[in-house]
Every structure is written in C-alpha cells, then in structure tokens.
Amino acid sequence: MIDGPTRDDRRVSGDTRAVIETVVRIEFARVVGGLARYTGDVGVAEELAQDALVAALEQWPRTGTPPNPGAWLTTVGKRRAIDRYRRQRTLADKYGEIGRDLAEEVAASELEVDDAHRQIDDDILRLIFTACHPVLAAAARVALTLRMVGGLTTTEIARAHLVSEATIAQRIVRAKKTLAAAEVRFEVPIGDDRRVRLTSVLGVIYLIFNEGYSATAGDDWMRPELCVEAVRLGRMLVALMPEESEAHGLVALMEIQFSRVAARTGSNGEPILLLEQNRARWDRLLINRGFAALDRAVALGGQHRPYALQAEIAACHARAPRAEDTNWSRLASAYDVLAIVSPSPVVELNRAVAVSMAIGPQAGLDIVDTLLGDRTLAGYHLLPSVRGDLLGKLGRFEEAAVEFDRAATLTNNAREHELSMQRARDARALASRVNR
Amino acid sequence: MRFLGYTLGDESVPMPPPTPELMEEMGRFMEEATRAGVIVATGGIAPTSMGVKITLQDGEFTVVDGPFAEAKELIGGWALMETRDLDEAIEWTKRFLRVAGGGESRVRPVFGPE
C-alpha cells in the first residue's frame, strides 16, 4: 500500500516543538488549575506552567511525550513552586511552610501522579471563575480566559483580536496583579455570589464568541477561530456544571449561531443577512447539537432565562427550512419574554424586527421609533439599518436611503460599511424609479 | 477545524472482542474528549459483511453485498473532531490509539463550518 510519505517521515523521529506545544496547549487549563490550587495564585501558576513547558521542550524530544503529560507538567510546576518558595523563605516563614508541605506532597505523588478526575474538573472550574472575576475589566477577563483556560499564547490572542502582542501581554500582567491585589480566592463561589459570578463567566464566553461572529474591527466580518474557542469553552463549562441551565442555554445559542458561519458570507467575503442565507449551507450537526443543548436548558427549568431565550430565537430560524417558513409569531413571543427578562434597547430593536415580520413593517417601525432618542443606541449602526429596512418595506425609499447612509458611517467594520452603502444605493434606485 | 478520525484494519484477520477493561477505559477516554469539546460526533461501523457497495458506471447501477475484498477497510469507530489545528487532531488520535493498545488510524480534514 502506498501512502503519502512526508508527514509520517517527519513525525516518526521524536516529538517536534509543534507537537509538544500542542500537547501543552491541550493540557494547559488543568496544569494551571492544579498549580493554582497549590499556590493559591493563578498568576504564579501560569508562570510555573510556562516553566513546565520549557522543561518539556528540553526533555520530551529525548524521552518522548510522557503517557500522562498533564500530570508530568503539573509535577514539574510543583517542583518549581517549591524552589521559588524556598528562595523566598527568608522573606516570610509562611512560604517556607507551604514549601515544606508541597515538598512532602510532591514526594508522595512523585511518580504515581495525582490523577483524580474530579479534582482536575474542580481545578478547571475554579480557574474559569477566577479568570472571569468581576474585579477585572471585560477585556482582561477575555484575555485571561483565552490564555489560562484556552491555553492560547499571547501571540495567538493578539492575532485573534488584531492588537499588538505587547498590548495583550500587558493586559494579562495587569489582570494577574489586579487579582492578587484584590486577594481573589481560587475557588468556585457559592451562594448568591455564585449566580453573579456565573453570569460573568457566561458573559465572557459570549463576548469571545461575538467578537468572532461580528468582528467589531478589521476587514473581515468574522473571525471564526474566536467562535470555535468560545464554543469549546462553553462545551467544557456544561461538562463541568451540567446542572446550570443557562450554561446549556449559552451553548445552544452559540452552536446554532455558529452553524450559520459558512452561509453568512458570500464568495467575496461580503456579509449575507440571515433571511437571505442559503440554508443548505447551515451546519446540521451544530444545529442538532444546539437543539439538544436547548432541550437540556428547558428540562432544567431555564426556558425563560436570557441565553435560553436567545437560543430559542436562533432555533426558530434553524427550524425553518426556508426563510418564508419562519414561525414569526413564535419568534416575536420569544422576544416579548426576553424584553421582560432582560430588557435592553438592543433586544427591543430585535423585537421590532420580529414584530414587523409577524404583524407588519409599520408595527415594527412603531417600536423602532420609540428607540430613536435612546442614548445607548446613539452610535449603534443597526438602529438606522433596521429603520432603513422597515422604511423601505413601507415604500419610503428616500428616508430609507438616509438611514442606510447613517448606518454606513457608524460601523467600523469594512464589510458592514460596504453592505450599508449598497443598501443605500439600492434604496435610491428604487426611490428614483418610484418618482419617475 | 474539523477532522474525521477513523480506524483502519484487515477484516480477514480475526480480532478478539474488546475486554471489559478496555471498553471501560475507552469509554473514559471518549468522555474526556467529548468534555473537552473535541468530539462533536462519533459512531461505530459494522463489518463490511453487513454493508453494500453501490456503483454507477456508464449509466448502470451495480449493487453488491459485502464483504468487500479490500486489504484494509474502515473498521470499528469513527469520530468527528473539532480542534484548533491538525496537530491537535493528531494528538487526540494518538491518545485514542494508546488506549486501544495499537492499530492504525487516519485523520482527514472535513470542510466546514468555517
């Protein structure tokens, strides 16, 4: 049997740097989590994990990748922690004691490494909650989560966000300092705190998703690698917290939205609006995963919570084989509930669209017009965009064109700008045809 | 990126059924990979003796019952993986093979959704 020789040949002799980095990236969250449990400081833990990576790069090319690389890396990290604490012992006796405890513990588990799955799960969960701590600014939460839980390097995070590596590195350093200064405990919060903190975790994951799904800057409309990262984090989270309905709701929302990625852009990278997408290009596997996650959220009693409601809205679209098959009244009622549970001008704007489809453009426009004075929407390009659309449907093309012009000036995304300009041109063409 | 990982083998060489220990260990591994968000779909494939081959040539269909005589066939399991890159898919496949105790797996990129 003849096979392509190149990749096999390249890989048979020892593990390359890329292979080792891949293994470490896969194991990163559990290594940082395990080390943070021992040191009580995620910042220190992340540095120790980095040290362990360096050790792996030195040793694995000779020895091969160990059968349990996560445990190997954690053990090396623990030894480095002991070295550090011993050096600092003169500074504080407390450290010396921790160092002694660690030394005994590492010695006890030296080769038969700690592999209790529940402990690993718990460590990763604590890590997620710490990285998404409300004491941090949103951008810092995102960077820390991608770094420590996702295992991405600062270079990869910087590339995904189109900012310089130095910016991300600095953001992470500052975030670690903030956590240390606030004496944030490495734990999964309980009681009332848990609800608030979980909201932050879900918010961070959805923020990462959205930055990929509708890039707020740059030339590409989407950066799917961030969506993939967010979906993966979401799937991890529901495995760790299967009892949390909103985690399932968020996963359902992301899976269904992500199913449309291939259909959302045309051959030249231009955005295609939801109702104009070729639904054959929607990914059925992700849609079905989304439906299953939504069922779990509902079964846990979470159907009226914000992410599950948004997932239900996404599911309404996914259930319709063609745009004209959409159950708009079901969609509009989901928005009605969302507007009560989680009121915001953006939800209201989307509700206006659903109502316009369920009842008629004038009914939608009436809702939109109540939002015109809203300060939070003042710079939001979708307000004039939706208004332009509804005006166009009512035959008020000149007014529509003005709205699309406004939408074009308000977006920083090149693709979105072009789409609005095109819609303005189309509206003007219709206006002149009507006037002729 | 999506990859299909599947095992290849020679059906004519009899294989002992998996031990309960192996089944258990494999179950644990599959759970771990699923929890990590890597496996998005997975399944097992019946022997080719239960399969059918359908060909269309010069406008004529031929439908032939298995087994098929190819030296190596897709046997047993397959998993659709979602990973950041090929290196990650390779690493997870290595872990699978280590649990399986040996054998040959192939990893092929699957287009979409990105």
XYZ file of C-alpha atoms in Angstrom:
550
model
C 0.000 0.000 0.000
C 1.415 3.339 -0.998
C 0.801 6.315 1.215
C 1.897 9.916 1.216
C 5.284 9.631 2.923
C 6.068 13.165 4.012
C 4.115 13.712 7.189
C 4.817 10.239 8.606
C 8.524 10.600 7.863
C 8.647 13.957 9.529
C 6.944 12.663 12.624
C 8.460 9.281 13.342
C 11.637 10.626 14.884
C 10.884 12.136 18.247
C 8.386 14.828 19.072
C 8.873 18.175 17.430
C 8.377 21.520 19.073
C 4.960 21.872 17.432
C 3.829 18.513 18.815
C 4.971 19.421 22.316
C 3.334 22.826 22.184
C 0.109 21.185 21.070
C 0.143 18.740 23.985
C 0.847 21.550 26.434
C -1.938 23.695 24.959
C -4.415 20.837 25.389
C -3.282 20.291 28.994
C -2.788 23.941 29.916
C -6.010 24.587 31.854
C -5.626 21.557 34.107
C -1.930 22.323 34.716
C -2.551 25.974 35.604
C -5.604 24.946 37.627
C -3.671 22.310 39.562
C -0.800 24.690 40.246
C -3.144 27.494 41.275
C -4.749 25.186 43.830
C -1.297 24.562 45.327
C -0.002 28.118 45.216
C -3.304 29.944 45.664
C -2.264 32.406 42.972
C -3.257 31.992 39.320
C -0.591 34.451 38.197
C 2.170 32.412 39.776
C 0.535 29.230 38.497
C 0.573 30.492 34.931
C 4.273 31.347 35.190
C 5.018 27.909 36.641
C 3.084 26.271 33.810
C 5.199 28.278 31.410
C 8.330 26.980 33.160
C 6.970 23.453 32.807
C 6.529 23.993 29.076
C 10.186 24.998 28.823
C 11.154 21.821 30.700
C 9.017 19.752 28.343
C 10.663 21.324 25.315
C 14.036 20.343 26.770
C 13.174 16.796 27.780
C 10.398 15.381 25.603
C 12.378 15.400 22.346
C 14.683 12.837 24.019
C 12.252 10.922 26.203
C 9.133 11.198 24.091
C 5.883 12.640 25.387
C 5.002 11.007 28.717
C 1.788 8.949 28.819
C 0.158 11.417 31.193
C 1.567 14.758 30.045
C -0.784 16.868 32.163
C 0.385 15.182 35.362
C 4.027 15.421 34.268
C 3.719 19.160 33.644
C 1.931 19.710 36.942
C 4.602 17.835 38.868
C 7.381 19.861 37.249
C 5.447 23.036 38.001
C 5.072 21.998 41.652
C 8.810 21.411 41.954
C 9.461 24.869 40.530
C 6.982 26.255 43.033
C 8.970 24.669 45.864
C 12.192 26.173 44.524
C 10.558 29.565 44.405
C 9.163 29.372 47.914
C 12.471 28.153 49.321
C 14.196 31.136 47.783
C 11.617 33.402 49.334
C 11.604 31.658 52.705
C 13.718 34.344 54.334
C 11.057 36.831 53.338
C 8.246 35.066 55.114
C 8.064 31.900 57.153
C 4.627 31.177 55.781
C 6.141 30.444 52.420
C 8.589 28.049 53.959
C 5.764 26.076 55.459
C 3.885 25.929 52.198
C 7.126 24.872 50.556
C 7.571 22.014 53.058
C 4.010 20.839 52.568
C 4.496 20.935 48.851
C 7.761 19.047 49.056
C 6.109 16.259 51.015
C 3.127 16.162 48.752
C 5.155 16.079 45.542
C 7.414 13.396 47.002
C 4.391 11.300 47.913
C 2.866 11.603 44.487
C 6.130 11.787 42.580
C 5.544 9.086 40.025
C 2.073 7.926 40.825
C 0.799 11.350 39.935
C -2.416 12.863 41.137
C -4.976 11.977 38.518
C -8.262 12.288 40.328
C -10.630 13.400 37.605
C -12.939 15.194 39.972
C -10.053 17.218 41.337
C -8.989 18.216 37.832
C -12.542 19.238 36.965
C -12.737 21.300 40.117
C -9.420 22.998 39.389
C -10.505 23.940 35.872
C -13.809 25.287 37.130
C -12.048 27.412 39.751
C -9.721 28.658 37.033
C -12.639 29.704 34.837
C -14.316 31.576 37.687
C -11.070 33.301 38.641
C -10.218 34.363 35.075
C -13.741 35.798 34.692
C -13.743 37.571 38.061
C -15.824 40.785 38.059
C -12.939 42.697 39.654
C -11.325 42.596 36.189
C -12.273 44.716 33.182
C -14.085 42.812 30.432
C -11.113 42.848 28.053
C -8.880 41.499 30.815
C -11.324 38.671 31.568
C -11.334 37.708 27.906
C -7.532 37.725 27.638
C -7.032 35.755 30.869
C -9.653 33.175 29.929
C -8.161 32.594 26.491
C -4.673 32.394 27.994
C -5.244 30.244 31.064
C -8.307 28.192 30.190
C -7.941 28.076 26.415
C -4.169 27.672 26.586
C -3.597 30.172 23.781
C -0.337 32.082 23.689
C -0.308 35.879 23.897
C 0.695 35.875 20.211
C -2.386 33.863 19.287
C -4.680 36.027 21.409
C -3.206 39.205 19.921
C -3.663 37.888 16.387
C -7.278 36.961 17.059
C -8.025 40.424 18.430
C -5.973 42.364 15.898
C -3.993 44.125 18.604
C -0.291 44.034 19.345
C 1.213 41.226 21.352
C 2.577 43.767 23.832
C -0.957 45.013 24.479
C -2.213 41.517 25.315
C 0.870 40.672 27.397
C 0.415 43.859 29.391
C -3.300 43.230 29.790
C -2.580 39.783 31.228
C 0.145 41.028 33.578
C -2.146 43.756 34.883
C -5.038 41.335 35.300
C -2.877 38.993 37.358
C -1.785 41.903 39.546
C -5.388 43.012 39.989
C -6.429 39.528 41.100
C -3.533 39.350 43.566
C -4.193 42.851 44.919
C -7.880 42.090 45.406
C -6.876 38.834 47.133
C -9.280 36.903 44.925
C -9.546 33.383 46.263
C -9.039 30.458 43.938
C -12.442 28.888 44.399
C -15.820 28.194 42.903
C -18.158 30.714 44.537
C -21.188 29.504 46.463
C -24.489 31.060 47.456
C -25.685 34.327 45.946
C -22.192 35.123 44.754
C -22.270 32.086 42.503
C -25.168 33.418 40.433
C -23.435 36.744 39.833
C -20.093 35.125 39.070
C -21.621 32.559 36.712
C -23.273 35.409 34.817
C -19.823 36.903 34.383
C -18.369 33.601 33.147
C -21.147 33.152 30.592
C -20.802 36.795 29.579
C -17.072 36.418 28.924
C -17.590 33.318 26.784
C -20.330 35.010 24.776
C -18.174 38.113 24.375
C -15.418 35.966 22.855
C -17.984 34.338 20.587
C -19.405 37.642 19.425
C -16.023 39.182 18.770
C -15.529 36.318 16.339
C -19.080 36.291 14.979
C -19.361 40.009 14.240
C -15.883 41.402 14.388
C -16.052 44.966 15.668
C -12.871 45.929 13.860
C -10.853 44.923 10.864
C -11.527 43.931 7.273
C -13.119 40.538 7.827
C -16.660 40.349 9.017
C -15.967 37.254 11.081
C -13.043 35.646 12.837
C -14.299 32.071 13.235
C -11.302 30.977 15.319
C -12.675 33.041 18.198
C -16.101 31.439 17.729
C -14.505 27.994 17.849
C -12.683 28.950 21.039
C -15.872 30.214 22.676
C -17.910 27.160 21.652
C -15.185 24.934 23.062
C -15.164 26.863 26.362
C -18.933 26.572 26.508
C -18.867 22.821 25.913
C -16.224 22.477 28.628
C -18.319 24.521 31.033
C -21.504 22.453 30.614
C -19.471 19.297 31.193
C -18.232 20.835 34.461
C -21.582 22.336 35.506
C -24.266 20.126 33.943
C -26.849 21.406 36.428
C -26.674 25.032 35.234
C -29.460 25.637 32.720
C -28.046 28.927 31.474
C -24.720 27.298 30.582
C -26.697 24.918 28.345
C -28.674 27.894 27.045
C -25.478 29.691 26.086
C -24.053 26.594 24.398
C -27.305 26.135 22.481
C -27.179 29.751 21.344
C -23.557 29.518 20.207
C -23.914 26.152 18.456
C -26.922 27.359 16.455
C -25.406 30.723 15.591
C -22.130 29.096 14.642
C -23.978 26.669 12.349
C -24.581 29.616 10.004
C -20.960 30.676 9.607
C -20.487 29.274 6.111
C -23.718 30.869 4.896
C -23.073 34.298 6.397
C -20.597 35.477 3.801
C -20.663 35.495 0.027
C -17.858 34.466 -2.298
C -16.199 37.877 -1.904
C -16.449 37.872 1.864
C -19.463 40.181 1.909
C -21.996 39.614 4.716
C -25.258 37.917 3.834
C -28.225 38.728 6.053
C -29.947 35.907 7.915
C -33.086 35.773 5.804
C -31.112 35.772 2.570
C -28.718 32.976 3.538
C -28.592 29.675 1.693
C -29.881 27.386 4.426
C -28.401 24.330 2.758
C -25.081 25.708 3.951
C -26.183 25.786 7.568
C -24.390 23.078 9.508
C -26.994 20.484 10.549
C -24.672 18.847 13.057
C -24.232 22.069 15.018
C -27.942 22.863 14.732
C -28.836 19.482 16.199
C -26.281 19.918 18.961
C -27.843 23.317 19.635
C -31.364 21.845 19.766
C -30.156 19.179 22.207
C -28.495 21.796 24.427
C -31.658 23.920 24.334
C -33.733 20.877 25.341
C -31.425 20.390 28.335
C -31.746 24.059 29.324
C -35.547 23.780 29.143
C -35.573 20.455 31.023
C -33.642 22.160 33.814
C -36.361 24.797 34.003
C -34.370 27.556 32.342
C -36.529 28.300 29.304
C -37.252 31.873 30.397
C -33.697 32.866 31.087
C -31.797 35.171 28.738
C -29.449 32.784 26.912
C -32.055 30.050 26.545
C -34.483 32.630 25.135
C -31.901 33.835 22.650
C -31.198 30.210 21.762
C -34.945 29.678 21.236
C -34.917 32.671 18.895
C -31.976 31.204 16.982
C -33.751 27.833 16.967
C -36.869 29.408 15.408
C -34.745 30.324 12.412
C -32.973 26.964 12.370
C -36.281 25.062 12.383
C -37.492 26.797 9.235
C -36.382 25.085 6.012
C -36.865 28.359 4.116
C -36.945 31.966 5.357
C -40.638 32.203 4.451
C -41.361 29.195 6.684
C -40.214 31.067 9.789
C -42.710 30.995 12.630
C -42.591 34.741 13.238
C -45.231 34.859 15.935
C -43.323 32.244 17.977
C -40.182 34.286 17.397
C -41.890 37.535 18.386
C -43.209 35.953 21.606
C -39.708 34.785 22.499
C -38.562 38.388 22.055
C -41.520 39.606 24.136
C -40.344 37.422 27.036
C -36.702 38.379 26.510
C -37.682 42.059 26.601
C -39.184 41.451 30.047
C -36.465 39.177 31.457
C -33.518 41.031 30.050
C -34.703 44.406 28.797
C -32.322 46.416 26.671
C -32.614 48.723 23.688
C -30.847 46.124 21.516
C -33.405 43.452 22.458
C -36.165 45.953 21.736
C -34.658 46.637 18.319
C -34.613 42.933 17.517
C -38.132 42.555 18.840
C -39.158 45.288 16.413
C -37.807 43.196 13.535
C -39.673 40.076 14.709
C -42.896 42.031 15.217
C -42.553 43.606 11.780
C -42.394 40.121 10.288
C -45.215 38.733 12.435
C -47.577 41.698 12.080
C -46.205 44.149 9.543
C -43.486 46.763 8.916
C -45.468 49.611 10.443
C -45.826 47.747 13.755
C -42.073 47.196 13.760
C -41.352 50.815 12.866
C -43.532 51.993 15.744
C -41.277 50.095 18.163
C -38.085 51.315 16.463
C -39.241 54.915 16.660
C -39.548 54.668 20.440
C -35.800 53.947 20.454
C -34.690 56.948 18.423
C -33.836 59.087 21.427
C -32.086 56.251 23.280
C -28.552 57.228 24.260
C -27.117 53.702 24.354
C -28.149 53.177 20.736
C -26.891 56.598 19.573
C -23.820 55.164 17.847
C -25.269 51.735 17.028
C -25.274 51.106 13.281
C -28.067 48.517 13.405
C -30.638 51.082 14.554
C -30.571 53.069 11.287
C -30.036 49.815 9.427
C -33.240 48.250 10.766
C -35.147 51.504 10.435
C -33.997 51.814 6.829
C -35.161 48.290 6.137
C -38.629 48.914 7.567
C -38.982 52.261 5.779
C -38.018 50.523 2.535
C -40.726 47.907 3.089
C -43.214 50.722 3.568
C -42.119 52.223 0.245
C -40.418 55.221 1.902
C -37.194 54.677 -0.082
C -35.635 58.123 0.242
C -35.917 58.071 4.006
C -34.570 54.514 3.929
C -31.503 55.595 1.940
C -30.708 58.282 4.510
C -30.858 55.669 7.268
C -28.520 53.310 5.390
C -26.081 56.208 4.873
C -26.118 56.746 8.608
C -25.578 53.027 9.273
C -22.546 53.085 6.965
C -20.930 55.943 8.861
C -21.500 54.259 12.224
C -19.762 50.922 11.649
C -16.020 50.345 11.921
C -16.216 47.082 10.050
C -15.259 47.433 6.384
C -17.615 44.696 5.162
C -20.539 46.034 7.096
C -19.841 49.539 5.784
C -19.933 48.293 2.209
C -23.198 46.400 2.805
C -24.893 49.550 4.134
C -23.598 51.644 1.240
C -25.016 49.088 -1.168
C -28.394 49.118 0.532
C -28.418 52.932 0.371
C -27.704 52.797 -3.364
C -30.463 50.211 -3.864
C -32.940 52.331 -1.942
C -32.050 55.428 -4.005
C -32.502 53.454 -7.216
C -35.972 52.375 -6.063
C -36.787 55.918 -4.991
C -35.931 57.330 -8.407
C -37.935 54.602 -10.129
C -40.956 55.465 -7.995
C -40.537 59.199 -8.642
C -40.181 58.752 -12.380
C -11.185 22.882 12.064
C -12.977 19.619 11.586
C -11.350 16.262 11.145
C -12.697 12.770 10.697
C -10.636 10.203 12.555
C -11.231 6.539 11.803
C -9.523 3.220 12.314
C -8.297 1.020 9.511
C -7.826 -2.687 9.681
C -7.879 -6.011 7.894
C -11.203 -7.698 8.498
C -9.917 -11.099 7.440
C -7.586 -11.160 10.443
C -9.762 -12.222 13.352
C -9.683 -9.837 16.273
C -10.551 -10.825 19.834
C -13.513 -8.892 21.214
C -12.518 -5.987 23.463
C -12.170 -6.843 27.141
C -14.479 -5.139 29.656
C -11.421 -3.266 30.965
C -10.643 -1.905 27.503
C -14.273 -0.967 26.971
C -14.269 0.907 30.236
C -11.016 2.695 29.561
C -12.156 3.618 26.062
C -15.421 4.915 27.499
C -13.484 7.145 29.873
C -11.284 8.429 27.075
C -14.239 9.206 24.802
C -15.909 11.041 27.665
C -12.787 13.089 28.269
C -12.506 14.057 24.604
C -16.201 14.932 24.463
C -15.987 17.010 27.625
C -13.018 18.857 26.167
C -15.313 19.865 23.300
C -13.179 17.948 20.796
C -15.505 15.127 19.720
C -18.655 16.521 18.155
C -19.995 13.245 16.783
C -18.901 9.663 16.952
C -20.086 6.266 15.915
C -19.224 2.658 15.262
C -19.287 0.956 11.909
C -20.473 -2.607 11.329
C -18.302 -5.079 9.403
C -18.329 -4.829 5.612
C -20.205 -8.156 5.514
C -23.220 -6.145 6.605
C -22.545 -3.357 4.111
C -23.425 -2.747 0.480
C -21.410 -1.337 -2.371
C -23.237 0.817 -4.907
C -21.597 1.910 -8.143
C -22.774 3.876 -11.162
C -20.835 3.284 -14.322
C -21.916 4.160 -17.867
C -25.405 4.802 -16.562
C -25.674 1.362 -14.938
C -26.066 0.832 -11.215
C -24.453 -2.164 -9.593
C -25.375 -3.040 -6.031
C -23.132 -5.621 -4.383
C -23.481 -7.009 -0.886
C -20.428 -7.097 1.375
C -17.963 -8.271 2.466
C -15.548 -6.283 0.340
C -12.164 -7.650 -0.567
C -10.049 -4.526 0.008
C -6.984 -5.257 2.112
C -7.720 -2.519 4.574
C -11.125 -1.148 5.350
C -12.585 1.425 7.644
C -13.371 -0.727 10.638
C -14.897 -0.050 14.005
C -15.153 3.508 15.119
C -15.005 6.972 13.727
C -15.040 10.330 15.429
C -15.706 13.767 14.058
C -13.360 16.098 15.890
C -13.348 19.872 16.187
C -9.857 21.074 17.004
C -7.816 24.213 16.505
C -5.493 22.563 14.014
C -4.246 19.263 12.606
C -1.653 18.905 15.369
C -4.396 18.773 17.989
C -6.346 16.194 15.986
C -3.175 14.088 15.739
C -2.589 14.333 19.490
C -6.126 13.186 20.313
C -5.800 10.333 17.826
C -2.549 9.253 19.479
C -4.355 9.202 22.808
C -7.093 7.072 21.260
C -4.585 4.600 19.839
C -2.753 4.406 23.156
C -5.990 3.410 24.881
C -6.839 0.994 22.049
C -3.426 -0.561 22.546
C -2.368 -0.271 18.892
C -3.694 -0.166 15.372
C -3.888 2.344 12.585
C -5.971 5.478 12.465
C -6.395 8.010 9.716
C -7.238 11.664 10.165
C -8.836 13.560 7.313
C -9.853 17.235 7.216
C -13.578 17.810 6.776
C -14.669 21.051 5.138
C -16.875 23.498 7.062
C -18.375 25.095 9.015
C -15.580 27.694 8.976
